[in-house]
Amino acid sequence: MVGEKKWVPYVLLIPWLVGFIVFKVYPFISAFVMSLYEKRGRISTFVGLKNFKLIMDTSTYLGEEFVNSLKVTFIYVFVTVPLILIVSLLVAYLLSLKMKGVGFFRTAFYMPTVLGANVAVIILWRYIFEYNGLINSGLKLLGISPISFLGTAGGAMMSVVLLRVWQFGSTMLIFLNALVNVPETLYEAATIDGAGKFKQFMKVTIPMITPIILFNGVMRLVEAFQVFNGPMLITNGGPEGSTNVLNKLIYDIAFKGGDLNVGSAMSWVLFVIIMVFTVLIFRSSKYWVHYQD
Amino acid sequence: MKKVVSVLLVLITVVVLSACGKKTADNEITFGWWGTSDRNVATYRAIELFEEKYPQYKVKGEQSTWNGYQQALNNKLNRGTEADVFQVNYNWIYSMYGKDYFMDITELGIDLSKYPTDEHKPLTVDGKVLGLSVSETGYIFYLNQKVYEDAGVSFEGDRIIPETWEELMVAGETIQAHNSSHYALGRLDAQQVAILMFSYLAQKTGKNVINENNQLNFTQAELVDGFNFISDLRSTGVLIPSNAIDTHIDGPTNPNWTQQKYGGILQWNTAISEYQNTLPSDANLVMAGMFQQASGESLGMYKKVSMAYAVSKRVEGSKEKQEAVKTFIEFMTTDPEAVAILGVDRGVSSNTDTQTALKAVSDADYSNSLEWKGHEVVQSMYNHQLEESINLYIHPYYEHNTFRAIYEGPIESFLLNNINATEAASRIISKFNAELKRIMED
């Protein structure tokens, strides 16, 4: 009887396992295999690393686009991730203070995350940043000339970054949980030692939550490298390719253009980049992450 | 318990794998298309009628929006799950390796004699006709007459609609003087400006944008002339001065269009209803053809097959299925009742029987529609050009997804005022031929 019960967890795992194999492992491996082939009509030919060389060759349009997308993706990631960490940590800190009505604010700040980057939200975002949108209507009332947010490279990038930063709810909640778990005794000791609120935050709070900063940082980094919805629906990668992030280019090449082989090669480059950065962050963590044990 | 696990695994595998592969009975036809709700409703009504007239057959419609249709079709072709009959763009015959995936429709025995002789030439690869032309199309100017009338635009006599570029620019200046936020045309995107510029250059040079050797046909100086012409249109109130001041990416729902600040659009004659449907009831959209260098000329009209019905190569495997598909396609394209239901939403067919059937419809004046009027202008201008030994048929790779960026990218930068005419022309020239060669060999 006891022996039979050992099977139960495995049976319960089957739905997840099947999903994981079918939708994760299989596409992951088959994408790599496809990246080594060239398909013309029904005929697939093994071409080794040709697709990888093709996307790295900046003398071609494809290579130029790929390098531009890499640049755009890096800008997006290295602006978005620090911003989202800073904003969510600061808001979490404010919400961790014992204030009246804090429950309302916790819910309010989490709402954008519930809404997500869905089509309705993105359309709303466009209405905010359009040339004759909400912000420019406000500026007009103040007598300020309108700004073409979506018509300039910097403005378009800013609008897609802000969309993601606006959805800081999950990151904030994780920070909030970490902040309330910092032992009160540490703050009491710091107060006795004469540390003010800012010093307590920098010398007590931050070091105590570094494992959570690491977790949030890695999660947001991986997620940011895979951004798609915002640049696709707000700017369609424009203007002039300034928000044409790598996932959008992969989508265009693989699905709109029908070249799954080159698209797969690009996906694998993206995977390697994410892996390298994740490993680097974990390697660096021994210098700045403090575990209580 | 091991048995339970094994059974579960087998069941899950069966469920997962049953989603793959697609085989329907020989008397069942699947039909895939993209379209808006009007087209969907009309198509389903035609399918119902088909099933009434031919009770031995069943048709399953697979409707889709334009967005995502091409991606989904690419995937389906890769997996062999495409519909038996499906709507395609003419250039997909080439970019999707149609000769590997689409059946030669002449093997079905469909009568092509009612179409103009060359209608199916662009759909023919290695002697195989890979799609049945549904309609042909060309870029046509459509103007909102109310915008012009409100500004008091007038030309010779009672004529309001301009005929030449010069008259269009005069109209732009007048409209701007009347209201500085109104334009003779308004905002055109890079794709529309590209065809406008290539039409203008074709009028001046008699050349198609891509020559028989698959190379760019215009020189640097000619392209610079084209870009300078676009600048002229912007400085005279025809086009907005910079696309950065209107960042809407969807033309028909652009508030400046729906609020009648923009006086016109350059659009495929088969797709004008999208723009017509979003205008208020007091608007009056009229077909203005292609503006000319001088009055009386009739040049600069590019055309192509708008869309075609392709048949899955899978159908080759069954005579019964071929018969079913042939019956269905002939019904959809020539049956008078079906033609009356489908109207001109997919454009105007060049099939003479279809046109006769459309003209005979009593409760809808199809021949007076904007699509039909546009169709007639496209055909007459194109044929006139052929008499002048000018062939402006659109190259099958002109609209290729990645190739388009070669000319649309610099045009977009130019429209945003980020580069000048010389730089835009240089950027087009630098990669045009090499990239066209690459995608054609791919």
XYZ file of C-alpha atoms in Angstrom:
735
model
C 0.000 0.000 0.000
C 2.759 2.380 1.018
C 4.747 1.369 -2.077
C 1.781 2.100 -4.344
C 1.358 5.617 -2.967
C 4.864 6.493 -4.178
C 3.428 6.649 -7.703
C 0.879 9.307 -6.915
C 3.204 12.336 -7.191
C 4.509 11.090 -10.513
C 0.999 10.655 -11.876
C 0.122 14.162 -10.758
C 3.241 15.445 -12.467
C 2.315 13.945 -15.834
C 0.177 16.857 -17.147
C 2.954 19.313 -16.364
C 5.620 16.985 -17.710
C 3.780 16.481 -20.997
C 3.284 20.237 -21.364
C 6.925 20.863 -20.514
C 8.181 18.319 -23.028
C 5.784 19.278 -25.826
C 5.882 23.054 -25.438
C 9.368 23.658 -24.012
C 11.878 20.843 -24.518
C 10.769 19.791 -27.982
C 10.660 23.334 -29.501
C 13.942 24.145 -27.752
C 15.774 21.217 -29.322
C 13.997 21.346 -32.671
C 14.754 25.088 -32.977
C 18.444 24.273 -32.670
C 18.196 21.516 -35.266
C 16.261 23.850 -37.576
C 18.892 26.555 -37.181
C 21.375 24.201 -38.853
C 19.184 23.649 -41.894
C 18.046 25.680 -44.884
C 14.571 24.965 -46.209
C 13.539 25.735 -49.751
C 10.004 24.610 -50.289
C 9.781 21.036 -49.080
C 13.526 20.392 -49.310
C 15.629 20.870 -46.175
C 19.404 20.907 -46.490
C 21.918 20.731 -43.682
C 24.001 23.931 -43.823
C 25.816 23.863 -40.490
C 26.370 27.332 -39.072
C 25.472 29.172 -42.297
C 22.365 30.764 -40.770
C 24.382 32.038 -37.820
C 27.004 33.512 -40.150
C 24.258 35.095 -42.245
C 22.701 36.968 -39.347
C 26.115 38.180 -38.164
C 27.102 39.493 -41.610
C 26.426 43.221 -41.378
C 27.079 43.752 -45.071
C 23.638 42.217 -45.702
C 20.290 43.710 -44.812
C 19.494 40.772 -42.547
C 22.749 41.120 -40.615
C 22.258 44.862 -40.307
C 18.747 44.334 -38.948
C 19.912 41.654 -36.533
C 22.691 43.809 -35.113
C 20.294 46.752 -34.845
C 17.808 44.527 -33.000
C 20.513 43.344 -30.622
C 21.432 46.959 -29.882
C 17.781 47.915 -29.368
C 17.194 44.905 -27.111
C 20.217 45.737 -24.954
C 19.069 49.339 -24.584
C 15.602 48.146 -23.605
C 16.929 45.607 -21.094
C 19.513 47.842 -19.443
C 17.078 50.714 -19.079
C 14.024 48.705 -18.077
C 15.493 46.271 -15.547
C 17.246 48.817 -13.281
C 14.246 51.150 -13.532
C 11.736 48.477 -12.595
C 13.908 47.302 -9.687
C 14.376 50.825 -8.334
C 10.737 51.850 -8.726
C 9.345 48.650 -7.253
C 11.780 48.693 -4.325
C 11.008 52.308 -3.476
C 7.258 51.771 -3.689
C 7.547 48.545 -1.683
C 9.530 50.425 0.953
C 6.854 53.119 1.197
C 4.133 50.480 1.410
C 6.025 48.631 4.142
C 5.720 51.653 6.410
C 2.871 51.535 8.854
C 0.459 54.018 7.288
C -3.295 54.409 7.113
C -4.893 53.024 3.947
C -1.764 51.150 2.896
C -3.871 48.157 1.799
C -5.620 50.312 -0.785
C -2.317 51.512 -2.227
C -0.910 47.960 -2.343
C -3.911 46.911 -4.432
C -3.803 50.050 -6.581
C -0.120 49.616 -7.423
C -0.671 45.967 -8.271
C -3.537 46.690 -10.678
C -1.350 47.464 -13.750
C 0.280 44.051 -13.357
C -3.116 42.361 -13.319
C -4.037 44.216 -16.509
C -0.749 43.172 -18.118
C 0.500 44.239 -21.536
C -2.695 43.168 -23.271
C -4.061 44.716 -26.434
C -6.537 47.021 -24.645
C -3.826 48.423 -22.372
C -1.501 48.913 -25.292
C -4.146 50.776 -27.270
C -4.671 52.941 -24.209
C -0.911 53.491 -24.123
C -0.937 54.601 -27.725
C -3.679 57.117 -26.959
C -1.551 58.517 -24.173
C 1.586 58.915 -26.285
C 0.130 59.734 -29.717
C 1.022 63.126 -31.157
C -2.534 64.286 -30.444
C -2.811 62.036 -27.400
C -3.402 62.648 -23.731
C 0.040 63.947 -22.764
C 0.284 66.353 -25.667
C -3.261 67.591 -25.010
C -2.110 68.427 -21.485
C 1.016 70.152 -22.777
C -1.103 72.142 -25.204
C -3.216 73.447 -22.312
C -0.002 74.625 -20.669
C 1.083 76.337 -23.875
C 3.905 73.863 -24.497
C 4.596 72.553 -28.004
C 3.602 68.912 -28.531
C 6.258 66.212 -28.493
C 6.315 63.374 -31.024
C 6.838 60.505 -28.586
C 6.101 57.742 -31.087
C 7.679 59.571 -34.014
C 11.189 59.695 -32.594
C 13.560 56.891 -31.640
C 14.043 58.068 -28.068
C 10.375 58.804 -27.461
C 9.230 55.461 -28.845
C 11.737 53.553 -26.708
C 10.680 55.558 -23.674
C 7.011 54.662 -24.210
C 7.678 50.903 -24.444
C 10.010 51.037 -21.433
C 7.431 52.941 -19.394
C 4.747 50.386 -20.247
C 6.864 47.660 -18.671
C 7.992 49.732 -15.689
C 4.350 50.661 -15.042
C 3.684 46.950 -14.443
C 5.974 46.705 -11.447
C 3.365 45.061 -9.173
C 4.788 41.527 -8.976
C 8.344 42.733 -8.377
C 7.042 45.138 -5.755
C 5.088 42.420 -3.939
C 8.166 40.195 -3.718
C 10.207 43.127 -2.397
C 7.440 43.994 0.042
C 7.453 40.478 1.435
C 11.234 40.652 1.848
C 11.098 44.078 3.506
C 8.564 43.073 6.153
C 10.689 40.049 6.974
C 13.788 42.081 7.832
C 14.115 41.583 11.616
C 12.956 44.645 13.549
C 15.844 44.154 15.978
C 18.339 45.163 13.292
C 16.619 48.532 12.860
C 16.465 49.012 16.628
C 20.209 48.328 16.880
C 20.914 50.716 14.010
C 18.774 53.419 15.641
C 20.692 53.011 18.908
C 23.916 53.358 16.887
C 22.589 56.683 15.563
C 21.727 55.653 11.974
C 19.012 57.711 10.284
C 16.300 56.288 8.017
C 18.361 56.631 4.832
C 21.421 54.999 6.376
C 19.259 52.206 7.800
C 17.829 51.609 4.344
C 21.247 51.499 2.710
C 23.129 49.588 5.417
C 20.451 47.312 6.838
C 17.542 46.934 4.437
C 19.438 46.605 1.155
C 22.007 44.040 2.403
C 19.248 41.997 4.024
C 17.204 41.766 0.855
C 20.049 41.154 -1.604
C 18.890 37.550 -2.276
C 15.525 38.977 -3.351
C 17.211 41.664 -5.452
C 19.130 38.858 -7.146
C 15.936 36.877 -7.739
C 13.974 39.856 -9.048
C 16.916 41.024 -11.131
C 17.353 37.686 -12.877
C 13.639 37.235 -13.451
C 13.175 40.721 -14.879
C 16.322 40.432 -17.006
C 15.219 37.173 -18.618
C 11.754 38.602 -19.150
C 13.062 41.877 -20.604
C 15.226 40.095 -23.161
C 12.065 38.355 -24.381
C 9.914 41.493 -24.686
C 7.488 41.424 -27.618
C 3.980 42.763 -26.953
C 4.798 46.415 -26.303
C 7.144 47.027 -29.259
C 4.889 44.978 -31.541
C 1.634 46.734 -30.711
C 2.654 50.238 -29.675
C 5.337 51.046 -32.232
C 5.463 47.998 -34.531
C 9.230 48.142 -34.081
C 9.483 51.721 -35.355
C 10.162 54.428 -36.021
C 13.136 53.457 -38.168
C 13.623 50.178 -36.305
C 14.340 51.987 -33.046
C 12.129 49.595 -31.041
C 12.579 46.547 -33.232
C 13.616 44.241 -30.404
C 15.029 40.819 -31.153
C 11.846 38.884 -30.445
C 9.943 41.112 -32.861
C 12.582 40.568 -35.553
C 12.445 36.803 -34.937
C 8.662 36.942 -35.319
C 8.957 38.907 -38.571
C 11.589 36.632 -40.062
C 10.222 33.286 -38.866
C 6.489 33.751 -39.100
C 5.761 36.674 -41.409
C 8.669 35.876 -43.699
C 8.304 32.120 -43.231
C 12.052 31.561 -42.687
C 11.945 29.337 -39.621
C 15.602 28.338 -40.026
C 17.031 31.843 -39.745
C 14.440 32.673 -37.074
C 15.580 29.633 -35.082
C 19.219 30.713 -35.376
C 18.258 34.129 -34.002
C 16.321 32.488 -31.157
C 19.347 30.477 -30.177
C 21.546 33.566 -30.167
C 18.978 35.184 -27.883
C 19.020 32.110 -25.646
C 22.836 32.176 -25.396
C 22.801 35.884 -24.546
C 20.224 35.350 -21.784
C 22.196 32.387 -20.458
C 25.489 34.310 -20.419
C 23.963 37.232 -18.539
C 22.210 34.935 -16.075
C 25.450 33.055 -15.376
C 27.351 36.345 -14.998
C 24.832 37.655 -12.494
C 24.895 34.441 -10.487
C 28.721 34.387 -10.551
C 28.832 38.001 -9.365
C 26.322 37.336 -6.617
C 28.964 35.945 -4.246
C 30.370 39.466 -4.033
C 27.164 41.316 -3.253
C 24.450 38.898 -2.118
C 24.299 38.213 1.606
C 22.599 35.099 2.857
C 21.604 35.053 6.533
C 22.853 31.489 6.941
C -0.394 1.679 -10.876
C 2.229 1.305 -13.586
C -0.613 0.390 -15.933
C -2.513 3.537 -14.979
C 0.543 5.641 -15.751
C 1.072 3.890 -19.067
C -2.570 4.323 -20.088
C -2.469 7.998 -19.123
C 0.689 8.571 -21.135
C -0.774 6.840 -24.179
C -3.995 8.851 -23.892
C -2.142 12.144 -23.605
C 0.074 11.235 -26.543
C -2.970 10.368 -28.655
C -4.659 13.652 -27.752
C -1.526 15.662 -28.512
C -0.787 13.900 -31.776
C -4.396 13.978 -32.942
C -4.021 17.742 -33.277
C -1.371 17.151 -35.902
C -2.162 16.189 -39.473
C -5.330 17.011 -41.301
C -7.254 14.725 -43.505
C -10.850 15.326 -44.424
C -13.265 13.116 -46.332
C -13.308 13.496 -50.104
C -16.733 15.152 -50.045
C -15.580 17.677 -47.419
C -13.838 20.863 -48.473
C -12.012 23.239 -46.197
C -11.793 26.847 -47.361
C -9.503 29.430 -45.729
C -9.569 33.193 -46.255
C -8.832 36.493 -44.575
C -11.298 39.342 -44.418
C -13.384 41.743 -42.420
C -16.834 40.917 -41.050
C -18.618 41.888 -44.313
C -16.536 39.401 -46.269
C -16.953 36.729 -43.620
C -20.745 37.044 -43.616
C -20.943 37.013 -47.426
C -18.597 34.032 -47.684
C -20.554 31.962 -45.170
C -23.783 32.797 -46.992
C -22.222 31.646 -50.253
C -21.020 28.443 -48.578
C -24.544 27.755 -47.277
C -25.906 28.231 -50.772
C -23.259 25.886 -52.169
C -24.233 23.180 -49.696
C -27.878 23.652 -50.670
C -27.130 23.342 -54.370
C -24.613 20.554 -53.947
C -25.837 18.536 -50.956
C -23.245 15.843 -51.655
C -20.514 18.247 -50.441
C -19.754 19.827 -47.084
C -17.633 22.975 -46.739
C -15.867 24.084 -43.589
C -14.941 27.771 -43.603
C -11.741 28.890 -41.893
C -12.025 32.653 -41.545
C -9.182 34.862 -40.332
C -8.298 38.509 -40.074
C -5.581 39.862 -42.363
C -3.259 40.225 -39.383
C -1.746 36.840 -38.706
C -3.172 35.100 -41.796
C 0.147 34.907 -43.616
C 1.999 33.680 -40.527
C -0.645 31.033 -39.865
C -0.634 29.911 -43.503
C 3.160 29.601 -43.437
C 2.890 27.361 -40.395
C 0.074 25.301 -41.856
C 1.979 24.736 -45.087
C 5.011 23.631 -43.084
C 2.898 21.133 -41.161
C 0.682 20.125 -44.093
C -2.487 21.327 -42.368
C -3.533 24.045 -44.827
C -7.139 24.182 -46.072
C -8.025 22.468 -49.352
C -8.706 25.852 -50.963
C -7.271 29.049 -49.527
C -6.931 32.700 -50.385
C -3.373 33.870 -51.141
C -1.648 37.079 -52.123
C -0.080 36.877 -55.563
C 3.481 37.285 -54.304
C 3.105 34.352 -51.880
C 3.116 32.026 -54.874
C 6.827 32.862 -54.941
C 7.776 33.644 -51.350
C 5.955 30.578 -49.969
C 7.413 28.195 -52.532
C 3.997 27.715 -54.072
C 5.276 25.201 -56.601
C 5.939 22.800 -53.738
C 2.686 23.390 -51.888
C 0.029 24.542 -54.351
C -1.655 22.409 -56.958
C -1.648 23.308 -60.666
C -5.256 24.477 -61.064
C -5.301 23.568 -64.759
C -5.209 19.922 -63.617
C -8.578 20.539 -61.988
C -9.984 21.485 -65.380
C -11.065 24.994 -64.373
C -11.943 27.066 -67.411
C -9.521 29.992 -67.732
C -10.731 31.091 -71.159
C -13.035 33.737 -69.662
C -10.083 35.623 -68.224
C -7.780 37.955 -70.181
C -4.933 35.996 -71.774
C -2.189 37.221 -69.447
C -4.247 37.242 -66.237
C -2.672 34.038 -64.891
C 0.844 34.603 -66.209
C 2.073 36.075 -62.876
C 0.548 33.076 -61.094
C 2.366 30.610 -63.309
C 5.642 29.041 -62.194
C 7.438 26.422 -64.296
C 4.357 26.148 -66.503
C 2.044 25.446 -63.567
C -0.821 27.792 -62.736
C -0.639 27.914 -58.944
C -3.648 30.100 -58.212
C -6.932 31.246 -59.717
C -7.017 35.023 -59.997
C -9.863 36.454 -57.923
C -9.247 40.043 -59.005
C -6.554 42.487 -60.072
C -5.750 45.699 -58.254
C -3.793 48.907 -58.478
C -3.082 51.879 -56.243
C -5.690 54.592 -56.869
C -6.264 57.994 -55.315
C -9.616 58.408 -53.579
C -10.568 61.885 -52.431
C -13.057 63.082 -49.854
C -14.894 65.657 -51.928
C -16.308 67.352 -48.831
C -12.834 68.443 -47.695
C -12.250 70.026 -51.098
C -15.666 71.649 -51.333
C -15.477 73.057 -47.801
C -12.226 74.767 -48.767
C -13.807 76.143 -51.956
C -11.438 74.319 -54.298
C -12.407 74.734 -57.906
C -10.763 74.036 -61.231
C -11.988 74.417 -64.764
C -15.766 74.706 -64.877
C -17.493 72.708 -62.166
C -14.669 70.219 -61.804
C -13.521 69.865 -58.212
C -11.323 66.806 -58.441
C -7.783 67.624 -59.617
C -6.287 65.723 -62.554
C -2.642 66.691 -62.457
C -0.035 66.840 -59.706
C 0.109 70.582 -60.168
C -3.634 70.909 -59.643
C -3.351 68.673 -56.588
C -0.710 70.996 -55.137
C -2.878 74.034 -55.843
C -5.728 72.261 -54.053
C -3.392 71.503 -51.126
C -2.449 75.161 -50.794
C -6.092 76.233 -50.944
C -7.161 73.663 -48.364
C -4.302 74.694 -46.059
C -5.225 78.349 -46.422
C -8.786 77.472 -45.445
C -7.769 75.408 -42.419
C -4.136 74.763 -41.490
C -4.891 71.346 -40.019
C -6.501 70.120 -43.259
C -4.593 68.553 -46.171
C -5.381 67.574 -49.760
C -4.283 64.028 -48.929
C -2.809 63.947 -45.422
C -0.701 61.143 -44.028
C 0.576 58.379 -46.260
C 2.785 55.640 -44.847
C 6.090 54.508 -46.359
C 4.419 51.799 -48.457
C 1.976 54.277 -49.982
C 4.630 56.950 -50.545
C 6.851 54.339 -52.234
C 4.227 53.506 -54.857
C 3.336 57.201 -55.237
C 6.980 58.051 -55.922
C 7.495 55.080 -58.254
C 4.303 56.000 -60.141
C 5.531 59.577 -60.502
C 8.926 58.354 -61.743
C 7.262 55.866 -64.114
C 5.262 58.740 -65.613
C 8.470 60.689 -66.185
C 10.716 57.844 -67.339
C 8.382 55.096 -68.572
C 10.249 52.628 -66.364
C 9.021 49.992 -63.901
C 10.773 50.159 -60.531
C 12.372 46.722 -61.139
C 13.612 45.779 -64.604
C 13.625 42.403 -66.413
C 17.057 41.653 -64.937
C 15.608 42.001 -61.450
C 17.489 45.194 -60.710
C 16.485 48.663 -59.617
C 15.505 50.558 -62.734
C 15.899 54.100 -61.422
C 19.135 56.026 -61.143
C 20.285 57.976 -58.115
C 19.289 61.243 -59.822
C 15.832 59.902 -60.645
C 15.264 58.746 -57.089
C 16.404 62.113 -55.741
C 13.914 63.719 -58.134
C 11.221 61.417 -56.699
C 12.052 62.369 -53.121
C 12.136 66.058 -54.011
C 8.687 65.616 -55.488
C 7.480 64.195 -52.170
C 8.955 67.284 -50.498
C 6.956 69.460 -52.889
C 3.779 67.605 -51.930
C 4.569 68.260 -48.282
C 5.331 71.922 -48.695
C 2.106 72.579 -50.614
C -0.282 71.047 -48.080
C -0.906 67.830 -49.980
C 0.913 65.647 -47.446
C 1.591 66.443 -43.795
C 5.027 68.052 -43.333
C 6.385 65.201 -41.235
C 4.992 61.800 -40.300
C 6.255 62.477 -36.777
C 3.234 64.741 -36.257
C 0.813 61.901 -36.923
C 1.946 58.585 -35.507
C -1.240 56.579 -36.043
C -0.339 53.289 -37.656
C -3.795 52.344 -38.889
C -4.974 54.518 -41.790
C -8.742 53.873 -41.836
C -9.191 54.527 -38.099
C -6.829 57.509 -37.966
C -8.888 60.287 -36.285
C -7.587 62.795 -38.832
C -9.148 60.669 -41.567
C -12.413 59.971 -39.762
C -12.760 63.638 -38.734
C -12.237 64.661 -42.374
C -9.054 66.639 -41.886
C -7.381 64.515 -44.527
C -8.776 64.932 -48.016
C -7.622 61.746 -49.655
C -5.846 58.445 -49.668
C -3.790 56.326 -52.039
C -5.050 52.770 -51.701
C -5.507 49.492 -53.566
C -8.876 49.786 -55.284
C -9.806 46.421 -53.747
C -9.292 47.725 -50.203
C -10.953 51.136 -50.361
C -14.060 50.038 -48.448
C -12.010 50.004 -45.229
C -11.459 53.747 -45.631
C -14.985 54.405 -46.861
C -16.605 52.622 -43.916
C -14.880 54.768 -41.289
C -15.979 58.108 -42.754
C -19.068 59.926 -41.395
C -22.228 59.948 -43.474
C -21.714 63.501 -44.799
C -18.441 62.523 -46.475
C -18.326 61.834 -50.189
C -15.437 59.626 -51.219
C -14.771 59.751 -54.952
C -12.384 57.848 -57.180
C -9.693 60.189 -58.530
C -7.507 57.731 -60.449
C -3.822 58.602 -60.754
C -2.713 62.227 -60.963
C -0.745 63.044 -64.100
C 2.174 65.195 -65.205
C -0.115 66.918 -67.699
C -3.827 66.925 -68.387
C -4.947 64.188 -70.759
C -2.109 61.786 -69.949
C -2.797 58.342 -68.586
C 0.404 56.922 -67.079
C 1.949 55.653 -63.849
C -0.424 52.791 -63.020
C 1.145 49.738 -61.417
C -1.071 46.709 -61.081
C -0.985 43.123 -59.857
C -3.263 40.205 -59.127
C -4.942 41.275 -55.901
C -5.567 37.814 -54.552
C -5.945 34.283 -55.782
C -7.493 30.997 -54.710
C -4.810 28.359 -54.271
C -5.465 24.649 -53.935
C -3.478 22.461 -51.574
C -1.171 20.000 -53.304
C -2.724 17.395 -51.012
C -5.837 17.525 -53.237
C -3.818 15.938 -56.077
C -4.102 12.633 -54.227
C -7.838 12.129 -54.764
C -9.920 12.433 -57.913
C -13.102 12.791 -55.846
C -11.605 15.626 -53.837
C -10.429 17.330 -57.016
C -13.961 17.200 -58.373
C -15.330 18.640 -55.133
C -12.772 21.451 -55.102
C -13.343 22.277 -58.768
C -17.108 22.446 -58.224
C -16.641 24.691 -55.216
C -14.207 27.105 -56.882
C -16.346 27.396 -60.011
C -19.381 28.015 -57.839
C -17.637 30.753 -55.841
C -16.346 32.540 -58.919
C -19.045 32.162 -61.542
C -22.362 30.993 -60.076
C -24.672 34.028 -60.548
C -26.262 33.667 -57.096
C -22.919 33.217 -55.369
C -21.419 36.131 -57.279
C -24.360 38.309 -56.243
C -23.803 37.402 -52.604
C -20.013 37.888 -52.670
C -20.214 41.173 -54.616
C -16.968 43.116 -55.083
C -15.599 42.679 -51.589
C -12.673 40.675 -52.994
C -12.331 43.116 -55.885
C -13.714 42.886 -59.396
C -13.004 39.631 -61.167
C -11.687 39.832 -64.722
C -13.734 36.756 -65.599
C -16.265 37.998 -68.153
C -18.986 35.635 -66.893
C -18.507 36.919 -63.358
C -18.698 40.531 -64.495
C -21.889 39.821 -66.431
C -23.394 38.187 -63.354
C -22.400 41.125 -61.168
C -23.886 43.654 -63.579
C -27.128 41.676 -63.630
C -27.614 41.962 -59.862
C -30.665 44.168 -59.453
C -30.542 45.045 -55.754
C -26.926 46.280 -55.692
C -25.248 48.608 -58.172
C -21.817 46.973 -58.044
C -20.617 48.636 -61.230
C -21.063 51.997 -59.518
C -18.982 51.057 -56.470
C -15.617 52.639 -55.701
C -13.953 49.242 -56.170
C -15.417 48.820 -59.642
C -14.645 52.373 -60.731
C -11.089 51.898 -59.517
C -10.845 48.566 -61.322
C -11.860 50.158 -64.609
C -9.287 52.924 -64.276
C -6.552 50.449 -63.343
C -7.315 48.280 -66.372
C -7.702 51.111 -68.871
C -4.546 52.918 -67.737
C -2.546 49.719 -67.627
C -3.658 48.712 -71.116
C -2.928 52.204 -72.425
C 0.583 51.941 -71.006
C 1.095 48.601 -72.759
C 0.228 50.327 -76.027
C 3.013 52.780 -75.214
C 5.347 49.804 -74.527
C 5.371 50.535 -70.801
C 4.823 47.548 -68.538
C 4.217 48.440 -64.902
C 3.222 45.009 -63.601
C 4.314 44.724 -59.984
C 7.335 42.461 -59.522
C 6.512 39.341 -57.445
C 9.150 40.215 -54.864
C 8.366 43.956 -54.654
C 6.205 43.366 -51.573
C 8.327 40.604 -50.038
C 8.266 41.051 -46.260
C 11.950 41.677 -45.710
C 12.747 43.173 -49.112
C 10.185 45.967 -48.628
C 12.330 47.361 -45.833
C 15.078 48.140 -48.367
C 13.029 50.959 -49.891
C 10.438 51.585 -47.180
C 13.086 52.102 -44.476
C 14.769 55.086 -46.178
C 11.350 56.454 -47.186
C 10.190 56.272 -43.566
C 13.318 58.135 -42.422
C 12.723 60.734 -45.130
C 9.078 61.163 -44.086
C 10.243 61.724 -40.516
C 12.646 64.390 -41.839
C 15.621 62.484 -40.463
C 17.449 62.194 -43.798
C 17.455 64.222 -46.997
C 16.572 63.156 -50.543
C 20.155 62.336 -51.545
C 20.784 60.166 -48.509
C 17.448 58.377 -48.903
C 18.207 57.617 -52.556
C 21.721 56.400 -51.702
C 20.403 54.106 -49.002
C 17.903 52.529 -51.382
C 20.521 52.012 -54.073
C 23.147 50.579 -51.721
C 21.256 47.388 -50.890
C 18.414 47.085 -53.410
C 19.929 44.777 -56.039
C 21.902 42.571 -53.652
C 18.939 42.032 -51.345
C 16.538 41.348 -54.221
C 18.996 38.757 -55.578
C 19.338 37.157 -52.142
C 15.628 36.766 -51.503
C 14.962 35.519 -55.024
C 17.623 32.835 -54.602
C 16.471 31.972 -51.089
